[in-house]
Amino acid sequence: AQTVTQSQPEMSVQEAETVTLSCTYDTSESDYYLFWYKQPPSRQMILVIRQEAYKQQNATENRFSVNFQKAAKSFSLKISDSQLGDAAMYFCALTGTASKLTFGTGTRLQVTL
Amino acid sequence: ETGVTQSPTHLIKTRGQQVTLRCSSQSGHNTVSWYQQALGQGPQFIFQYYREEENGRGNFPPRFSGLQFPNYSSELNVNALELDDSALYLCASRIGGSYNSPLHFGNGTRLTVT
């Protein structure tokens, strides 16, 4: 069975500052992918960034980067230069060969002026 | 814009009734998945279809069923609705059947069961 744990129900960051969202996971598979999705009030799940487990290099996508610690089964998301539009629910998710996504419970990110 | 369209956006049903939710994916997206997202929770996997055949199912009872059509549209049917079925239902699709192809989500259908 796969599990994803997000221990921060809510986080707050000032505009232009940096914030890190935490995620831990568990899986028995050796080949899997990890994702961070953003869900704004529009409800659509938007892919922010993804990491292939066999790649040691941490993924980056503009202001978004991850810290992937495979041995510790940790996958945190760093948002740099936070913007008001970054405010949303952020979900960490995991998929393996069964193709289904297993999501965490989410972290609500508030961005303040 | 992901090219995945769900209808209706909102729906209110009474306990015991049946409901059909619809999803239209981009051409070429031959894998479709459905997720249930209860309020304040992460989405839970219901099932997945690949080339019109179910090829994965989560911990949902048989009254949750689905169909996928050759025109890249799909349906989620729920029979004998219960109050706990109230949730946001998300459809997601991808090209191919491999898990390393990214999923594209729709905006969801908010179902309320009274």
mmCIF file of C-alpha atoms in Angstrom:
data_model
loop_
_atom_site.group_PDB
_atom_site.id
_atom_site.type_symbol
_atom_site.label_atom_id
_atom_site.label_comp_id
_atom_site.label_asym_id
_atom_site.label_seq_id
_atom_site.Cartn_x
_atom_site.Cartn_y
_atom_site.Cartn_z
ATOM 1 C CA ALA A 1 0.000 0.000 0.000
ATOM 2 C CA GLN A 2 1.103 3.548 -0.671
ATOM 3 C CA THR A 3 0.693 6.388 1.811
ATOM 4 C CA VAL A 4 1.390 10.114 1.616
ATOM 5 C CA THR A 5 1.539 12.318 4.701
ATOM 6 C CA GLN A 6 1.414 16.096 4.816
ATOM 7 C CA SER A 7 1.821 17.256 8.397
ATOM 8 C CA GLN A 8 1.216 20.972 7.824
ATOM 9 C CA PRO A 9 -2.508 21.706 7.420
ATOM 10 C CA GLU A 10 -1.805 25.394 6.886
ATOM 11 C CA MET A 11 1.187 27.585 6.086
ATOM 12 C CA SER A 12 1.602 31.314 5.621
ATOM 13 C CA VAL A 13 4.258 33.261 3.720
ATOM 14 C CA GLN A 14 4.811 36.901 2.924
ATOM 15 C CA GLU A 15 4.905 37.980 -0.657
ATOM 16 C CA ALA A 16 8.416 37.657 -2.167
ATOM 17 C CA GLU A 17 9.548 35.333 0.635
ATOM 18 C CA THR A 18 10.336 31.614 0.466
ATOM 19 C CA VAL A 19 8.251 28.814 1.957
ATOM 20 C CA THR A 20 8.755 25.056 2.188
ATOM 21 C CA LEU A 21 5.927 22.542 2.298
ATOM 22 C CA SER A 22 6.659 19.106 3.736
ATOM 23 C CA CYS A 23 5.656 15.662 2.536
ATOM 24 C CA THR A 24 6.630 12.145 3.522
ATOM 25 C CA TYR A 25 5.557 8.992 1.769
ATOM 26 C CA ASP A 26 5.762 5.253 1.876
ATOM 27 C CA THR A 27 5.761 2.737 -0.931
ATOM 28 C CA SER A 28 7.118 -0.740 -1.527
ATOM 29 C CA GLU A 29 7.821 -0.025 -5.189
ATOM 30 C CA SER A 30 11.248 0.889 -6.471
ATOM 31 C CA ASP A 31 9.967 2.753 -9.520
ATOM 32 C CA TYR A 32 7.550 5.577 -8.784
ATOM 33 C CA TYR A 33 6.849 9.242 -9.369
ATOM 34 C CA LEU A 34 6.158 12.018 -6.908
ATOM 35 C CA PHE A 35 4.147 15.122 -7.632
ATOM 36 C CA TRP A 36 3.060 18.397 -6.158
ATOM 37 C CA TYR A 37 -0.345 19.610 -7.288
ATOM 38 C CA LYS A 38 -1.904 23.006 -6.654
ATOM 39 C CA GLN A 39 -5.671 23.329 -6.207
ATOM 40 C CA PRO A 40 -6.944 26.922 -6.267
ATOM 41 C CA PRO A 41 -10.591 27.813 -5.484
ATOM 42 C CA SER A 42 -11.405 26.983 -9.124
ATOM 43 C CA ARG A 43 -10.991 23.338 -7.939
ATOM 44 C CA GLN A 44 -8.817 22.202 -10.838
ATOM 45 C CA MET A 45 -5.738 20.198 -9.877
ATOM 46 C CA ILE A 46 -2.748 21.849 -11.520
ATOM 47 C CA LEU A 47 0.547 20.001 -11.761
ATOM 48 C CA VAL A 48 3.301 22.102 -10.198
ATOM 49 C CA ILE A 49 6.279 19.782 -10.376
ATOM 50 C CA ARG A 50 7.142 16.096 -10.611
ATOM 51 C CA GLN A 51 10.079 13.946 -9.608
ATOM 52 C CA GLU A 52 11.074 10.543 -10.933
ATOM 53 C CA ALA A 53 12.296 8.340 -8.114
ATOM 54 C CA TYR A 54 15.262 6.992 -10.054
ATOM 55 C CA LYS A 55 16.618 10.499 -10.664
ATOM 56 C CA GLN A 56 18.853 11.816 -7.911
ATOM 57 C CA GLN A 57 18.749 15.382 -9.168
ATOM 58 C CA ASN A 58 16.014 17.470 -7.586
ATOM 59 C CA ALA A 59 13.394 18.766 -10.018
ATOM 60 C CA THR A 60 12.976 22.498 -10.525
ATOM 61 C CA GLU A 61 10.324 24.466 -12.368
ATOM 62 C CA ASN A 62 10.894 28.217 -12.320
ATOM 63 C CA ARG A 63 10.208 29.370 -8.730
ATOM 64 C CA PHE A 64 9.325 25.858 -7.586
ATOM 65 C CA SER A 65 11.855 23.254 -6.550
ATOM 66 C CA VAL A 66 11.831 20.047 -4.544
ATOM 67 C CA ASN A 67 14.096 18.449 -1.997
ATOM 68 C CA PHE A 68 13.839 14.723 -2.682
ATOM 69 C CA GLN A 69 15.374 12.535 0.007
ATOM 70 C CA LYS A 70 14.747 8.996 -1.206
ATOM 71 C CA ALA A 71 16.195 7.156 1.783
ATOM 72 C CA ALA A 72 14.144 9.256 4.179
ATOM 73 C CA LYS A 73 11.078 9.064 1.885
ATOM 74 C CA SER A 74 10.740 12.799 2.036
ATOM 75 C CA PHE A 75 9.634 15.124 -0.759
ATOM 76 C CA SER A 76 9.340 18.810 0.175
ATOM 77 C CA LEU A 77 8.345 21.694 -2.079
ATOM 78 C CA LYS A 78 10.101 25.051 -1.945
ATOM 79 C CA ILE A 79 8.389 28.095 -3.383
ATOM 80 C CA SER A 80 10.699 31.044 -3.904
ATOM 81 C CA ASP A 81 9.659 34.671 -4.393
ATOM 82 C CA SER A 82 6.086 33.832 -3.342
ATOM 83 C CA GLN A 83 3.308 35.583 -5.206
ATOM 84 C CA LEU A 84 -0.325 36.243 -4.306
ATOM 85 C CA GLY A 85 -1.336 33.812 -7.035
ATOM 86 C CA ASP A 86 0.472 30.999 -5.223
ATOM 87 C CA ALA A 87 -2.244 30.953 -2.557
ATOM 88 C CA ALA A 88 -4.013 27.591 -2.850
ATOM 89 C CA MET A 89 -4.201 24.061 -1.456
ATOM 90 C CA TYR A 90 -1.083 22.075 -2.252
ATOM 91 C CA PHE A 91 -1.220 18.308 -2.468
ATOM 92 C CA CYS A 92 1.690 15.915 -2.508
ATOM 93 C CA ALA A 93 0.974 12.750 -4.514
ATOM 94 C CA LEU A 94 2.615 9.479 -5.398
ATOM 95 C CA THR A 95 2.103 7.041 -8.255
ATOM 96 C CA GLY A 96 3.606 3.677 -9.027
ATOM 97 C CA THR A 97 3.072 0.958 -11.584
ATOM 98 C CA ALA A 98 -0.645 0.697 -10.733
ATOM 99 C CA SER A 99 -1.002 4.190 -12.213
ATOM 100 C CA LYS A 100 -3.308 5.484 -9.507
ATOM 101 C CA LEU A 101 -2.376 8.640 -7.640
ATOM 102 C CA THR A 102 -2.271 8.553 -3.849
ATOM 103 C CA PHE A 103 -2.685 12.037 -2.383
ATOM 104 C CA GLY A 104 -1.876 13.555 0.972
ATOM 105 C CA THR A 105 -4.410 15.595 2.918
ATOM 106 C CA GLY A 106 -3.066 18.881 1.618
ATOM 107 C CA THR A 107 -1.510 22.091 2.925
ATOM 108 C CA ARG A 108 -3.346 25.368 2.608
ATOM 109 C CA LEU A 109 -0.893 28.113 1.662
ATOM 110 C CA GLN A 110 -1.739 31.720 2.451
ATOM 111 C CA VAL A 111 0.289 34.512 0.894
ATOM 112 C CA THR A 112 0.217 37.851 2.708
ATOM 113 C CA LEU A 113 1.290 41.318 1.634
ATOM 114 C CA GLU B 1 -6.457 24.878 -19.724
ATOM 115 C CA THR B 2 -6.050 21.108 -19.579
ATOM 116 C CA GLY B 3 -8.641 20.131 -22.165
ATOM 117 C CA VAL B 4 -10.581 18.030 -19.652
ATOM 118 C CA THR B 5 -14.179 19.165 -19.260
ATOM 119 C CA GLN B 6 -16.601 17.895 -16.627
ATOM 120 C CA SER B 7 -20.353 18.329 -16.420
ATOM 121 C CA PRO B 8 -22.332 19.383 -14.581
ATOM 122 C CA THR B 9 -20.337 21.675 -12.289
ATOM 123 C CA HIS B 10 -22.787 21.284 -9.416
ATOM 124 C CA LEU B 11 -25.474 18.739 -8.689
ATOM 125 C CA ILE B 12 -27.905 18.125 -5.831
ATOM 126 C CA LYS B 13 -29.454 14.678 -5.386
ATOM 127 C CA THR B 14 -31.521 12.906 -2.781
ATOM 128 C CA ARG B 15 -30.366 9.864 -0.847
ATOM 129 C CA GLY B 16 -31.211 6.663 -2.728
ATOM 130 C CA GLN B 17 -31.173 8.284 -6.151
ATOM 131 C CA GLN B 18 -28.746 7.541 -8.976
ATOM 132 C CA VAL B 19 -26.382 10.039 -10.622
ATOM 133 C CA THR B 20 -24.249 10.166 -13.765
ATOM 134 C CA LEU B 21 -21.279 12.490 -14.013
ATOM 135 C CA ARG B 22 -19.600 13.169 -17.342
ATOM 136 C CA CYS B 23 -16.087 13.918 -18.508
ATOM 137 C CA SER B 24 -14.706 14.846 -21.893
ATOM 138 C CA SER B 25 -10.983 14.461 -22.488
ATOM 139 C CA GLN B 26 -8.601 15.602 -25.181
ATOM 140 C CA SER B 27 -8.211 13.531 -28.302
ATOM 141 C CA GLY B 28 -5.609 10.844 -27.723
ATOM 142 C CA HIS B 29 -6.106 10.681 -23.945
ATOM 143 C CA ASN B 30 -7.006 7.010 -23.760
ATOM 144 C CA THR B 31 -6.634 6.651 -19.991
ATOM 145 C CA VAL B 32 -9.194 8.241 -17.702
ATOM 146 C CA SER B 33 -9.331 8.148 -13.909
ATOM 147 C CA TRP B 34 -11.971 9.297 -11.443
ATOM 148 C CA TYR B 35 -11.285 10.611 -7.954
ATOM 149 C CA GLN B 36 -13.538 11.516 -5.025
ATOM 150 C CA GLN B 37 -12.479 14.481 -2.910
ATOM 151 C CA ALA B 38 -14.408 14.923 0.330
ATOM 152 C CA LEU B 39 -14.369 18.346 1.946
ATOM 153 C CA GLY B 40 -10.988 19.103 3.489
ATOM 154 C CA GLN B 41 -9.407 15.907 2.195
ATOM 155 C CA GLY B 42 -7.144 14.838 -0.618
ATOM 156 C CA PRO B 43 -8.659 13.068 -3.628
ATOM 157 C CA GLN B 44 -9.249 9.321 -3.339
ATOM 158 C CA PHE B 45 -8.861 7.044 -6.370
ATOM 159 C CA ILE B 46 -12.137 5.475 -7.497
ATOM 160 C CA PHE B 47 -11.158 3.666 -10.710
ATOM 161 C CA GLN B 48 -9.318 3.947 -13.983
ATOM 162 C CA TYR B 49 -10.160 3.017 -17.569
ATOM 163 C CA TYR B 50 -7.734 2.350 -20.389
ATOM 164 C CA ARG B 51 -9.068 1.860 -23.901
ATOM 165 C CA GLU B 52 -12.595 1.371 -22.541
ATOM 166 C CA GLU B 53 -11.633 -1.347 -20.054
ATOM 167 C CA GLU B 54 -11.412 -0.876 -16.285
ATOM 168 C CA ASN B 55 -7.797 -1.521 -15.262
ATOM 169 C CA GLY B 56 -7.674 -0.390 -11.663
ATOM 170 C CA ARG B 57 -10.069 0.233 -8.817
ATOM 171 C CA GLY B 58 -9.808 1.787 -5.378
ATOM 172 C CA ASN B 59 -11.744 0.930 -2.215
ATOM 173 C CA PHE B 60 -15.169 1.901 -3.505
ATOM 174 C CA PRO B 61 -18.266 -0.337 -3.540
ATOM 175 C CA PRO B 62 -19.748 -1.733 -6.770
ATOM 176 C CA ARG B 63 -22.464 0.935 -6.799
ATOM 177 C CA PHE B 64 -19.699 3.164 -8.195
ATOM 178 C CA SER B 65 -19.315 2.216 -11.838
ATOM 179 C CA GLY B 66 -17.960 3.782 -14.973
ATOM 180 C CA LEU B 67 -17.788 3.768 -18.717
ATOM 181 C CA GLN B 68 -15.255 5.057 -21.202
ATOM 182 C CA PHE B 69 -16.225 5.715 -24.814
ATOM 183 C CA PRO B 70 -14.189 5.682 -28.039
ATOM 184 C CA ASN B 71 -14.609 9.458 -28.414
ATOM 185 C CA TYR B 72 -12.492 10.053 -25.237
ATOM 186 C CA SER B 73 -15.506 10.804 -23.070
ATOM 187 C CA SER B 74 -16.354 8.922 -19.913
ATOM 188 C CA GLU B 75 -18.998 8.597 -17.216
ATOM 189 C CA LEU B 76 -19.074 7.934 -13.506
ATOM 190 C CA ASN B 77 -22.306 6.390 -12.259
ATOM 191 C CA VAL B 78 -23.257 6.145 -8.626
ATOM 192 C CA ASN B 79 -26.325 4.147 -7.573
ATOM 193 C CA ALA B 80 -28.225 4.259 -4.290
ATOM 194 C CA LEU B 81 -26.677 7.556 -3.239
ATOM 195 C CA GLU B 82 -25.665 7.973 0.398
ATOM 196 C CA LEU B 83 -25.047 11.171 2.334
ATOM 197 C CA ASP B 84 -21.320 10.344 2.471
ATOM 198 C CA ASP B 85 -21.157 10.432 -1.325
ATOM 199 C CA SER B 86 -21.306 14.225 -1.086
ATOM 200 C CA ALA B 87 -17.951 15.334 -2.490
ATOM 201 C CA LEU B 88 -16.082 16.871 -5.403
ATOM 202 C CA TYR B 89 -15.609 14.314 -8.166
ATOM 203 C CA LEU B 90 -12.563 14.834 -10.332
ATOM 204 C CA CYS B 91 -11.894 13.337 -13.727
ATOM 205 C CA ALA B 92 -8.330 13.083 -14.995
ATOM 206 C CA SER B 93 -6.901 11.794 -18.256
ATOM 207 C CA ARG B 94 -3.566 11.039 -19.844
ATOM 208 C CA ILE B 95 -2.025 9.873 -23.076
ATOM 209 C CA GLY B 96 -1.261 6.157 -22.974
ATOM 210 C CA GLY B 97 -1.554 3.744 -20.095
ATOM 211 C CA SER B 98 1.796 4.354 -18.456
ATOM 212 C CA TYR B 99 2.021 5.953 -15.043
ATOM 213 C CA ASN B 100 4.887 8.196 -16.113
ATOM 214 C CA SER B 101 2.618 10.215 -18.394
ATOM 215 C CA PRO B 102 1.182 13.211 -16.497
ATOM 216 C CA LEU B 103 -2.490 13.354 -15.571
ATOM 217 C CA HIS B 104 -4.609 16.316 -16.627
ATOM 218 C CA PHE B 105 -7.510 17.140 -14.325
ATOM 219 C CA GLY B 106 -10.875 18.725 -14.956
ATOM 220 C CA ASN B 107 -12.549 21.283 -12.689
ATOM 221 C CA GLY B 108 -14.687 18.661 -11.033
ATOM 222 C CA THR B 109 -18.366 18.156 -10.283
ATOM 223 C CA ARG B 110 -19.573 19.110 -6.806
ATOM 224 C CA LEU B 111 -22.193 16.551 -5.749
ATOM 225 C CA THR B 112 -24.412 17.215 -2.749
ATOM 226 C CA VAL B 113 -26.603 14.399 -1.437
ATOM 227 C CA THR B 114 -29.453 15.432 0.874
#
